[in-house]
Every structure is written in structure tokens, then in C-alpha cells.
């Protein structure tokens, strides 16, 4: 059952197309700060309830990132392993057409589970508006060579995770030069996080993927690890190093831990063996708020997921505003540095864990905008394609 409260959801649309077999929904949680932004998840089991919860998370994530976006999310019930690429893109196009009335004025799509740049291309084609989705291919441009797509493959999330760590190191009194790091997951986020950390002088000593964990206290070589992953399919084939089970990555004697793969990876079963002083949550929900609280009480600084991994949504905003990749990276760095610093300062002052400080700030920003909007004589529609009034200076 979807839970409604003062923040939303404002709109829920459920659509069906018998011809393509498309059945999907979009939950527009809150548009006070701008059009609702969130990805399209395609799984056989996706429900409105699940999408509504994710849409609310996006409301807070976009708010805390200081973006002029509200929160939303979409779901399409389909098993992409049983579809041809053509069928899959047909379903996306039909979904985009069916929700045309709200898109992009109230909802701007993006990639999520089982949707990527090609699906975003199909979405804007089906919708008929180039700005109705972000995460489009880099060679898809609104005008020749201008206002082109910025796909997630550019690595904005890992880049943002790196910058959040740089800021947090000052709070945790860790010197970047030589500080040891362990990373769970060597996909899009994990690889780019390692690349930037290594370039800045951090020593990445442990990396895991679904095939195992490689540990070498002398440090792992980024380029060679990339080659091994590409050639062998797993980081566990890298040498020299000690090969361990995947889960051991959380127990390594390191200064910094970066969970960048699955949910609930740090839990009651391994929390007592965590040795890191700083954890940057690159993955979504790598631990519950209760586990975060326990780590906080042990003196471990945890940068919450919706702060540390906001690089992706900041990149989406850059694309939405027609910026080029260079400007996008500039914006990600600037916003992640400013937001992480602001939240960690507030948390330290209030004596609470960073997630509590971030949530307080996210809710306050939405509440303030809602009050301002309510005080206006006529309710204004969210500002799509114009310079949004809620945009913070960047
Ligand atoms: P990805 O699919 O590119 O990579 C996932 C990696 O995790 C792979 O290397 C895989 O082998 C590894 N993995 C899977 N199971 C594992 C296990 N049990 N132990 C260790 N490693 C395991 O995914 P991604 O895009 O890098 O996303 C990683 C996390 O970051 C997810 O939680 C995702 O929701 C979150 N996230 C991603 C983005 C983005 O822009 N890609 C943005 C925000 C949040």
C-alpha cells in the first residue's frame, strides 16, 4: 500500500499498452523544487509500492544535492531476459508515449535497473521531447554537436564518491597520501572511485566483486586490475595478492571502506569486524540506519548513500541543462564538496550521525519551498526547461 503524507505522492499514473505488452507506472512524489527526477526500473516484480518508496528517496536525494528537481521514479513490469532488444525498446517507447502528458513538465526519466542509454534514447523518441530523459548516449544531440547526452558510463558517481571522501578525510583526520582503502564492487562506481582515489595518492589495498576479493597491503595497481577484470571476469585473478571470499573486504585493516555493490552488505554479521574509520556509501542502502547508528557510536564516520553517490543525479541535472561533460564534472565536484562539507559540519555540531543531519536539511529545504509556494496566489507548475527558481547558485 502506498503511503501518502504532506509531501506526496502528488500523482501516480499506471499505463498499459496491449500491442507491445507494456505495463508500467510513474510515481511523481513531490515537484515543489522542480520536475520529479528518477529512473525507470524494469523488472518482472516491480510494484507501485516499491517505486513510491524509491520516488520518496529521490525527493530527499535531489533536495540534499541542492538541485531544482523533485522526486519521482518509474517502473515497467517486464523480464528483460525474455525480450529481444527490439521488443524492450518498443516497450520503453510505448511507455514514454503513454506518460507524455506529465513528461518532462512533471517527470524527467533516467536509467535504473535494466535500463541504460539506449532505453533513454527510445524514451525521448517515444515521448517526442529531447529533455524528457537524461542518461542518453553521448552521440545523441538536440542540435548538431550541442546539448548531447551524458551517459552514466562517464563515471560521474565514482567521481563524486571520491570527492566526498576527500572532504570527509579532513573530518576523520585521515591524510589522503597513503591512506588505505578497500572497495566492494568493481563495476561502474567502484572502478571510477578507485581510479580517482589512486590518482590522488590513496592506497587501494582490497577490491572485491562477485567472484572474490583480492588483498595486497602494498596496494593494487589500477590499470592492471582493470585488465584482469576485463580478461578474466573477476578481480580475484589479480596477482600478487591474497585471494579471499568477497565478504572479507569489509573486515580488512583499512582506513577507508567503500561499499559499491549490493544492499545490506554491512550488517549484524560483520559490523564487529569492521576496522575502517571512514565509510563512503557508494552503493544504495549498503546498511540500515540502525547499523549506521552503531558505527557512529563506535566513532566511524559514515557518509550516507544519498550524499556520497549523488554524482549521478548531479550529472543528470547537467545534461538536462544542456551542459557538456567538462562542465558536468565541474558541477559534480563543486556540489559534492559543498554538500558533504555542509552535512558533516552540521552533524558534528548537532552531535548526530551524518544521515540524520542530511535528512533534516533535505526535509527543511522541501518544507520551505512548499511554504513559499503555498503563500503564492496561484500555484505554479514545476519549472521545466526554464531556469528553475529553486536552483541554488553553483
Ligand atoms: P555495476 O553493475 O556496474 O557493478 C556492480 C559490481 O558489484 C560488479 O563488479 C559486481 O561483480 C559486484 N558485485 C555483485 N555482487 C557482489 C558481491 N556479493 N560482493 C562484491 N561485489 C559484488 O553497478 P554500479 O553501477 O557500479 O552500481 C553499484 C552500486 O551503486 C549499486 O548499489 C547502485 O544502485 C549504486 N549506484 C550507482 C549509480 C551509477 O551511476 N551507476 C548511481 C547511484 C548509486
Short mmCIF file of C-alpha atoms and ligand atoms in Angstrom, two decimals:
data_model
loop_
_atom_site.label_atom_id
_atom_site.label_comp_id
_atom_site.label_asym_id
_atom_site.label_seq_id
_atom_site.Cartn_x
_atom_site.Cartn_y
_atom_site.Cartn_z
CA UNK A 1 0.00 0.00 0.00
CA UNK A 2 1.38 3.39 -0.99
CA UNK A 3 1.73 5.72 2.00
CA UNK A 4 0.56 9.31 1.39
CA UNK A 5 1.63 12.26 3.55
CA UNK A 6 2.17 16.04 3.36
CA UNK A 7 4.95 15.57 0.77
CA UNK A 8 3.23 13.22 -1.63
CA UNK A 9 2.96 11.32 -3.83
CA UNK A 10 1.32 14.04 -5.89
CA UNK A 11 0.49 11.81 -8.86
CA UNK A 12 0.58 8.13 -9.72
CA UNK A 13 -0.01 7.08 -13.33
CA UNK A 14 -0.50 3.45 -14.31
CA UNK A 15 -0.42 2.74 -18.03
CA UNK A 16 -0.88 -0.27 -20.28
CA UNK A 17 -0.50 -0.98 -23.98
CA UNK A 18 -1.89 -4.25 -25.21
CA UNK A 19 0.04 -4.16 -28.50
CA UNK A 20 3.55 -4.06 -27.02
CA UNK A 21 2.62 -5.73 -23.73
CA UNK A 22 3.80 -2.65 -21.85
CA UNK A 23 2.52 -2.27 -18.27
CA UNK A 24 4.13 0.42 -16.18
CA UNK A 25 3.69 3.23 -13.72
CA UNK A 26 5.25 6.50 -12.74
CA UNK A 27 5.12 7.90 -9.22
CA UNK A 28 5.55 11.66 -9.00
CA UNK A 29 6.31 12.16 -5.35
CA UNK A 30 6.95 15.87 -4.94
CA UNK A 31 7.54 18.63 -7.52
CA UNK A 32 7.96 21.64 -5.26
CA UNK A 33 11.64 22.04 -6.11
CA UNK A 34 11.19 21.19 -9.82
CA UNK A 35 10.12 18.33 -12.09
CA UNK A 36 10.32 14.93 -10.41
CA UNK A 37 13.56 13.16 -11.35
CA UNK A 38 14.21 9.45 -11.05
CA UNK A 39 14.99 6.42 -13.17
CA UNK A 40 12.89 3.75 -14.87
CA UNK A 41 13.26 0.32 -13.30
CA UNK A 42 12.40 -2.67 -15.47
CA UNK A 43 11.94 -5.94 -13.56
CA UNK A 44 9.28 -8.69 -13.57
CA UNK A 45 8.42 -7.99 -9.93
CA UNK A 46 8.42 -4.18 -9.71
CA UNK A 47 5.41 -2.76 -7.83
CA UNK A 48 3.89 0.69 -7.36
CA UNK A 49 4.70 0.43 -3.67
CA UNK A 50 8.41 -0.21 -4.36
CA UNK A 51 8.50 2.64 -6.90
CA UNK A 52 6.74 5.02 -4.48
CA UNK A 53 9.38 4.36 -1.81
CA UNK A 54 12.17 4.96 -4.34
CA UNK A 55 10.43 8.14 -5.53
CA UNK A 56 10.43 9.49 -1.96
CA UNK A 57 14.12 8.68 -1.63
CA UNK A 58 14.67 10.73 -4.80
CA UNK A 59 12.79 13.69 -3.26
CA UNK A 60 15.32 13.78 -0.42
CA UNK A 61 18.34 12.97 -2.62
CA UNK A 62 17.59 15.81 -5.05
CA UNK A 63 16.82 18.18 -2.20
CA UNK A 64 20.02 17.48 -0.31
CA UNK A 65 22.03 17.75 -3.55
CA UNK A 66 20.68 21.30 -3.89
CA UNK A 67 19.14 20.53 -7.29
CA UNK A 68 15.97 22.08 -8.76
CA UNK A 69 14.42 18.61 -9.10
CA UNK A 70 11.65 16.93 -7.18
CA UNK A 71 11.48 13.20 -6.61
CA UNK A 72 9.96 10.55 -8.84
CA UNK A 73 10.52 7.05 -10.15
CA UNK A 74 9.01 4.76 -12.76
CA UNK A 75 8.54 1.02 -13.07
CA UNK A 76 7.84 -1.26 -16.02
CA UNK A 77 6.81 -4.83 -15.31
CA UNK A 78 8.88 -6.94 -17.72
CA UNK A 79 11.55 -9.61 -17.70
CA UNK A 80 14.19 -8.14 -19.97
CA UNK A 81 15.98 -11.51 -20.28
CA UNK A 82 12.94 -12.83 -22.15
CA UNK A 83 12.73 -9.85 -24.53
CA UNK A 84 14.63 -9.09 -27.71
CA UNK A 85 16.34 -5.68 -27.73
CA UNK A 86 13.75 -4.53 -30.26
CA UNK A 87 10.85 -5.61 -28.00
CA UNK A 88 12.45 -3.96 -24.99
CA UNK A 89 12.96 -0.64 -26.79
CA UNK A 90 9.41 -0.90 -28.17
CA UNK A 91 8.06 -1.21 -24.61
CA UNK A 92 10.09 1.80 -23.47
CA UNK A 93 8.85 3.87 -26.44
CA UNK A 94 5.26 2.91 -25.76
CA UNK A 95 5.69 3.77 -22.05
CA UNK A 96 7.15 7.19 -22.95
CA UNK A 97 4.20 7.89 -25.26
CA UNK A 98 1.68 6.82 -22.62
CA UNK A 99 3.08 9.21 -19.96
CA UNK A 100 3.62 12.10 -22.40
CA UNK A 101 1.14 14.28 -20.51
CA UNK A 102 3.44 14.51 -17.45
CA UNK A 103 6.79 14.38 -19.17
CA UNK A 104 9.05 16.42 -18.88
CA UNK A 105 6.92 19.04 -17.11
CA UNK A 106 6.34 16.90 -14.01
CA UNK A 107 8.64 13.92 -14.55
CA UNK A 108 12.08 13.53 -16.16
CA UNK A 109 13.18 9.91 -16.72
CA UNK A 110 16.63 8.34 -16.34
CA UNK A 111 18.26 4.89 -16.24
CA UNK A 112 17.79 2.47 -13.35
CA UNK A 113 17.81 -1.30 -13.02
CA UNK A 114 17.85 -2.89 -16.54
CA UNK A 115 17.59 0.41 -18.40
CA UNK A 116 20.54 2.28 -19.89
CA UNK A 117 21.45 4.81 -22.56
CA UNK A 118 19.72 3.01 -25.46
CA UNK A 119 16.49 2.83 -23.46
CA UNK A 120 16.76 6.56 -22.74
CA UNK A 121 17.14 7.21 -26.46
CA UNK A 122 13.99 5.13 -27.11
CA UNK A 123 12.24 7.06 -24.34
CA UNK A 124 12.89 10.54 -25.78
CA UNK A 125 11.94 9.30 -29.26
CA UNK A 126 8.67 7.86 -27.94
CA UNK A 127 7.97 10.93 -25.87
CA UNK A 128 8.89 13.41 -28.60
CA UNK A 129 10.82 15.69 -26.22
CA UNK A 130 14.62 15.52 -26.05
CA UNK A 131 14.65 16.75 -22.43
CA UNK A 132 12.21 14.14 -21.15
CA UNK A 133 15.07 11.82 -20.10
CA UNK A 134 18.73 12.01 -19.04
CA UNK A 135 21.49 9.40 -19.31
CA UNK A 136 21.14 9.42 -23.12
CA UNK A 137 24.00 8.34 -25.44
CA UNK A 138 26.80 10.88 -25.89
CA UNK A 139 26.27 10.93 -29.66
CA UNK A 140 22.57 11.79 -29.35
CA UNK A 141 22.32 15.58 -29.53
CA UNK A 142 19.43 18.02 -29.54
CA UNK A 143 21.26 20.20 -32.08
CA UNK A 144 24.30 19.08 -34.15
CA UNK A 145 27.12 18.73 -31.60
CA UNK A 146 25.19 20.58 -28.89
CA UNK A 147 23.11 19.59 -25.85
CA UNK A 148 24.18 15.95 -26.16
CA UNK A 149 23.53 13.01 -23.86
CA UNK A 150 25.74 12.31 -20.83
CA UNK A 151 25.58 8.56 -20.10
CA UNK A 152 26.38 7.07 -16.69
CA UNK A 153 29.37 5.38 -18.32
CA UNK A 154 31.24 8.70 -17.95
CA UNK A 155 31.69 7.76 -14.29
CA UNK A 156 30.17 10.78 -12.52
CA UNK A 157 29.05 8.72 -9.49
CA UNK A 158 32.51 7.28 -8.72
CA UNK A 159 33.99 10.73 -9.28
CA UNK A 160 31.55 12.18 -6.74
CA UNK A 161 32.28 9.39 -4.25
CA UNK A 162 35.98 10.28 -4.49
CA UNK A 163 35.27 13.96 -3.74
CA UNK A 164 33.04 13.11 -0.78
CA UNK A 165 35.91 11.02 0.62
CA UNK A 166 38.37 13.91 0.15
CA UNK A 167 36.12 16.16 2.25
CA UNK A 168 35.36 13.50 4.88
CA UNK A 169 39.07 12.71 5.37
CA UNK A 170 39.51 16.13 6.99
CA UNK A 171 36.69 15.36 9.45
CA UNK A 172 38.03 11.85 10.18
CA UNK A 173 41.62 13.18 10.43
CA UNK A 174 42.87 10.89 7.68
CA UNK A 175 45.68 12.05 5.38
CA UNK A 176 44.89 11.09 1.74
CA UNK A 177 48.56 10.41 0.91
CA UNK A 178 48.99 6.69 1.59
CA UNK A 179 45.65 6.17 3.39
CA UNK A 180 44.48 2.59 2.80
CA UNK A 181 41.17 1.83 1.08
CA UNK A 182 39.04 -1.26 0.42
CA UNK A 183 36.31 -1.23 -2.25
CA UNK A 184 33.38 -3.66 -2.51
CA UNK A 185 32.30 -3.98 -6.16
CA UNK A 186 34.31 -3.26 -9.31
CA UNK A 187 31.58 -2.06 -11.67
CA UNK A 188 30.80 1.45 -12.88
CA UNK A 189 31.01 3.11 -9.46
CA UNK A 190 33.82 1.01 -7.92
CA UNK A 191 36.20 1.33 -10.89
CA UNK A 192 35.89 5.11 -11.19
CA UNK A 193 36.18 5.56 -7.41
CA UNK A 194 39.43 3.53 -7.44
CA UNK A 195 40.79 5.45 -10.44
CA UNK A 196 40.36 8.87 -8.80
CA UNK A 197 41.47 7.70 -5.33
CA UNK A 198 44.64 6.12 -6.77
CA UNK A 199 45.45 9.25 -8.78
CA UNK A 200 45.23 11.29 -5.57
CA UNK A 201 47.68 9.04 -3.69
CA UNK A 202 45.31 6.80 -1.72
CA UNK A 203 46.49 3.18 -1.48
CA UNK A 204 43.70 0.82 -2.57
CA UNK A 205 44.68 -2.49 -0.92
CA UNK A 206 41.50 -4.56 -1.29
CA UNK A 207 38.85 -4.87 -4.02
CA UNK A 208 36.00 -7.38 -4.32
CA UNK A 209 33.44 -8.43 -6.90
CA UNK A 210 31.03 -11.34 -7.07
CA UNK A 211 33.98 -13.67 -7.87
CA UNK A 212 36.00 -12.91 -4.71
CA UNK A 213 38.26 -10.35 -3.04
CA UNK A 214 41.91 -9.53 -3.75
CA UNK A 215 44.01 -8.09 -0.93
CA UNK A 216 47.56 -6.78 -1.01
CA UNK A 217 48.69 -4.44 1.81
CA UNK A 218 51.28 -2.95 -0.58
CA UNK A 219 48.48 -1.69 -2.85
CA UNK A 220 46.78 -2.81 -6.07
CA UNK A 221 47.60 -1.36 -9.47
CA UNK A 222 44.51 0.21 -11.01
CA UNK A 223 45.36 -0.36 -14.71
CA UNK A 224 46.40 -3.97 -14.15
CA UNK A 225 43.27 -4.65 -12.08
CA UNK A 226 41.12 -3.26 -14.91
CA UNK A 227 42.91 -5.53 -17.41
CA UNK A 228 42.44 -8.59 -15.18
CA UNK A 229 38.74 -7.82 -14.63
CA UNK A 230 38.20 -7.44 -18.39
CA UNK A 231 40.21 -10.53 -19.32
CA UNK A 232 39.24 -12.92 -16.52
CA UNK A 233 35.87 -11.55 -15.45
CA UNK A 234 36.87 -11.17 -11.80
CA UNK A 235 39.33 -9.15 -9.71
CA UNK A 236 40.14 -12.34 -7.75
CA UNK A 237 42.52 -13.42 -10.57
CA UNK A 238 44.84 -10.43 -9.92
CA UNK A 239 48.32 -11.18 -8.57
CA UNK A 240 50.24 -10.58 -6.38
CA UNK A 241 47.77 -10.68 -3.54
CA UNK A 242 45.80 -12.84 -1.16
CA UNK A 243 42.52 -14.20 -2.57
CA UNK A 244 39.69 -14.02 -0.05
CA UNK A 245 35.91 -14.58 -0.11
CA UNK A 246 34.02 -11.45 -1.35
CA UNK A 247 32.60 -10.61 2.10
CA UNK A 248 36.06 -10.34 3.69
CA UNK A 249 36.54 -6.94 2.02
CA UNK A 250 34.59 -5.36 4.91
CA UNK A 251 36.96 -6.78 7.51
CA UNK A 252 40.27 -5.65 6.01
CA UNK A 253 42.57 -3.44 8.14
CA UNK A 254 41.99 -0.21 6.20
CA UNK A 255 41.36 3.46 6.93
CA UNK A 256 38.52 3.80 4.41
CA UNK A 257 35.83 1.42 3.19
CA UNK A 258 33.76 1.96 0.04
CA UNK A 259 30.76 -0.38 -0.33
CA UNK A 260 29.89 -0.08 -4.04
CA UNK A 261 27.81 -3.14 -4.89
CA UNK A 262 24.86 -4.67 -3.05
CA UNK A 263 22.37 -3.58 -0.34
CA UNK A 264 22.83 -4.52 3.35
CA UNK A 265 26.41 -5.63 2.86
CA UNK A 266 27.43 -4.26 6.27
CA UNK A 267 25.19 -5.86 8.85
CA UNK A 268 24.94 -7.50 12.27
CA UNK A 269 27.05 -10.39 10.94
CA UNK A 270 30.18 -8.34 10.15
CA UNK A 271 29.86 -4.95 11.91
CA UNK A 272 32.10 -6.01 14.79
CA UNK A 273 34.90 -6.84 12.35
CA UNK A 274 34.82 -3.51 10.51
CA UNK A 275 38.13 -1.73 11.11
CA UNK A 276 37.75 1.32 8.86
CA UNK A 277 37.40 4.80 10.38
CA UNK A 278 35.58 6.22 7.38
CA UNK A 279 32.91 4.60 5.18
CA UNK A 280 31.61 6.19 1.97
CA UNK A 281 28.31 4.60 0.96
CA UNK A 282 28.66 4.44 -2.82
CA UNK A 283 26.01 1.71 -3.15
CA UNK A 284 22.38 2.38 -2.31
CA UNK A 285 21.45 1.23 1.24
CA UNK A 286 24.61 -0.78 1.97
CA UNK A 287 23.49 -0.82 5.61
CA UNK A 288 20.40 0.01 7.65
CA UNK A 289 20.18 3.27 9.65
CA UNK A 290 20.48 1.13 12.81
CA UNK A 291 23.84 -0.26 11.67
CA UNK A 292 24.91 3.29 10.74
CA UNK A 293 23.98 4.40 14.26
CA UNK A 294 26.10 1.64 15.82
CA UNK A 295 29.08 2.61 13.67
CA UNK A 296 28.54 6.27 14.59
CA UNK A 297 28.65 5.33 18.29
CA UNK A 298 31.91 3.43 17.64
CA UNK A 299 33.38 6.63 16.15
CA UNK A 300 33.21 5.55 12.48
CA UNK A 301 32.30 8.38 10.11
CA UNK A 302 29.73 7.18 7.54
CA UNK A 303 28.91 9.36 4.51
CA UNK A 304 25.31 8.37 3.68
CA UNK A 305 24.44 6.99 0.24
CA UNK A 306 22.25 9.88 -0.90
CA UNK A 307 25.14 12.28 -0.21
CA UNK A 308 28.14 10.19 -1.37
CA UNK A 309 26.58 8.79 -4.56
CA UNK A 310 24.73 11.92 -5.72
CA UNK A 311 27.22 12.44 -8.59
CA UNK A 312 24.89 10.55 -10.94
CA UNK A 313 21.91 12.76 -10.33
CA UNK A 314 24.05 15.92 -10.49
CA UNK A 315 25.29 14.69 -13.88
CA UNK A 316 21.64 14.21 -14.92
CA UNK A 317 20.94 17.80 -14.00
CA UNK A 318 23.93 18.97 -16.06
CA UNK A 319 22.61 17.03 -19.05
CA UNK A 320 19.09 18.37 -18.53
CA UNK A 321 20.51 21.90 -18.60
CA UNK A 322 22.41 21.15 -21.84
CA UNK A 323 25.90 21.25 -20.33
CA UNK A 324 28.92 19.44 -21.80
CA UNK A 325 30.81 16.64 -19.96
CA UNK A 326 33.56 19.03 -18.79
CA UNK A 327 31.02 21.34 -17.14
CA UNK A 328 29.25 18.30 -15.71
CA UNK A 329 32.40 17.12 -13.88
CA UNK A 330 32.96 20.66 -12.59
CA UNK A 331 29.40 20.77 -11.26
CA UNK A 332 29.63 17.31 -9.64
CA UNK A 333 32.84 18.26 -7.83
CA UNK A 334 31.51 21.61 -6.69
CA UNK A 335 28.21 20.31 -5.38
CA UNK A 336 29.54 17.11 -3.76
CA UNK A 337 32.30 19.03 -1.97
CA UNK A 338 29.94 21.72 -0.74
CA UNK A 339 27.15 19.35 0.32
CA UNK A 340 29.40 16.83 2.07
CA UNK A 341 31.14 19.60 3.99
CA UNK A 342 27.85 21.23 4.98
CA UNK A 343 26.34 17.96 6.19
CA UNK A 344 29.39 16.77 8.10
CA UNK A 345 29.75 20.15 9.80
CA UNK A 346 26.09 20.14 10.78
CA UNK A 347 26.31 16.54 12.05
CA UNK A 348 29.37 17.35 14.15
CA UNK A 349 27.76 20.45 15.63
CA UNK A 350 24.48 18.68 16.43
CA UNK A 351 26.23 15.51 17.65
CA UNK A 352 24.17 13.31 15.32
CA UNK A 353 25.11 10.88 12.58
CA UNK A 354 25.54 12.39 9.09
CA UNK A 355 22.36 10.71 7.74
CA UNK A 356 20.24 12.46 10.38
CA UNK A 357 21.83 15.81 9.56
CA UNK A 358 21.33 15.26 5.81
CA UNK A 359 17.68 14.22 6.23
CA UNK A 360 16.98 17.27 8.40
CA UNK A 361 18.45 19.53 5.71
CA UNK A 362 16.62 17.75 2.86
CA UNK A 363 13.24 17.96 4.57
CA UNK A 364 13.76 21.59 5.62
CA UNK A 365 14.52 22.63 2.03
CA UNK A 366 11.37 20.97 0.64
CA UNK A 367 9.20 22.33 3.50
CA UNK A 368 10.50 25.86 2.94
CA UNK A 369 9.76 25.67 -0.80
CA UNK A 370 6.29 24.23 -0.11
CA UNK A 371 5.50 27.08 2.29
CA UNK A 372 6.73 29.63 -0.25
CA UNK A 373 4.62 28.06 -2.99
CA UNK A 374 1.53 27.92 -0.74
CA UNK A 375 1.93 31.63 0.02
CA UNK A 376 1.79 32.49 -3.70
CA UNK A 377 -1.68 33.39 -5.06
CA UNK A 378 -1.68 30.83 -7.90
CA UNK A 379 0.15 27.51 -7.69
CA UNK A 380 2.91 27.46 -10.26
CA UNK A 381 3.68 24.31 -12.25
CA UNK A 382 7.21 22.95 -11.81
CA UNK A 383 9.67 24.80 -13.96
CA UNK A 384 10.63 22.52 -16.84
CA UNK A 385 13.05 23.79 -19.46
CA UNK A 386 13.23 27.28 -17.95
CA UNK A 387 15.80 28.38 -15.37
CA UNK A 388 14.27 26.89 -12.23
CA UNK A 389 13.66 29.36 -9.42
CA UNK A 390 14.81 26.86 -6.83
CA UNK A 391 18.22 26.46 -8.36
CA UNK A 392 20.92 27.11 -5.82
CA UNK A 393 23.92 29.03 -7.10
CA UNK A 394 26.58 26.69 -8.42
P1 LIG B 1 27.60 -2.41 -11.72
O1 LIG B 1 26.58 -3.42 -12.12
O2 LIG B 1 28.35 -1.68 -12.76
O3 LIG B 1 28.70 -3.12 -10.78
C1 LIG B 1 28.37 -3.87 -9.66
C2 LIG B 1 29.62 -4.58 -9.16
O4 LIG B 1 29.30 -5.24 -7.94
C3 LIG B 1 30.17 -5.64 -10.11
O5 LIG B 1 31.57 -5.56 -10.14
C4 LIG B 1 29.76 -6.96 -9.43
O6 LIG B 1 30.65 -8.02 -9.70
C5 LIG B 1 29.86 -6.54 -7.98
N1 LIG B 1 29.14 -7.44 -7.06
C6 LIG B 1 27.95 -8.05 -7.22
N2 LIG B 1 27.68 -8.81 -6.16
C7 LIG B 1 28.73 -8.66 -5.31
C8 LIG B 1 29.06 -9.18 -4.04
N3 LIG B 1 28.25 -10.02 -3.41
N4 LIG B 1 30.23 -8.81 -3.45
C9 LIG B 1 31.07 -7.96 -4.08
N5 LIG B 1 30.81 -7.43 -5.28
C10 LIG B 1 29.66 -7.79 -5.88
O7 LIG B 1 26.85 -1.43 -10.72
P2 LIG B 1 27.19 0.10 -10.42
O8 LIG B 1 26.53 0.95 -11.41
O9 LIG B 1 28.65 0.22 -10.16
O10 LIG B 1 26.38 0.32 -9.05
C11 LIG B 1 26.89 -0.16 -7.80
C12 LIG B 1 26.01 0.38 -6.68
O11 LIG B 1 25.98 1.80 -6.73
C13 LIG B 1 24.55 -0.06 -6.72
O12 LIG B 1 24.10 -0.15 -5.39
C14 LIG B 1 23.86 1.11 -7.38
O13 LIG B 1 22.49 1.19 -7.04
C15 LIG B 1 24.63 2.26 -6.80
N6 LIG B 1 24.57 3.49 -7.59
C16 LIG B 1 25.02 3.52 -8.88
C17 LIG B 1 24.98 4.72 -9.61
C18 LIG B 1 25.52 4.79 -11.02
O14 LIG B 1 25.57 5.90 -11.57
N7 LIG B 1 25.94 3.70 -11.62
C19 LIG B 1 24.43 5.87 -9.01
C20 LIG B 1 23.99 5.82 -7.69
C21 LIG B 1 24.06 4.62 -6.99
#
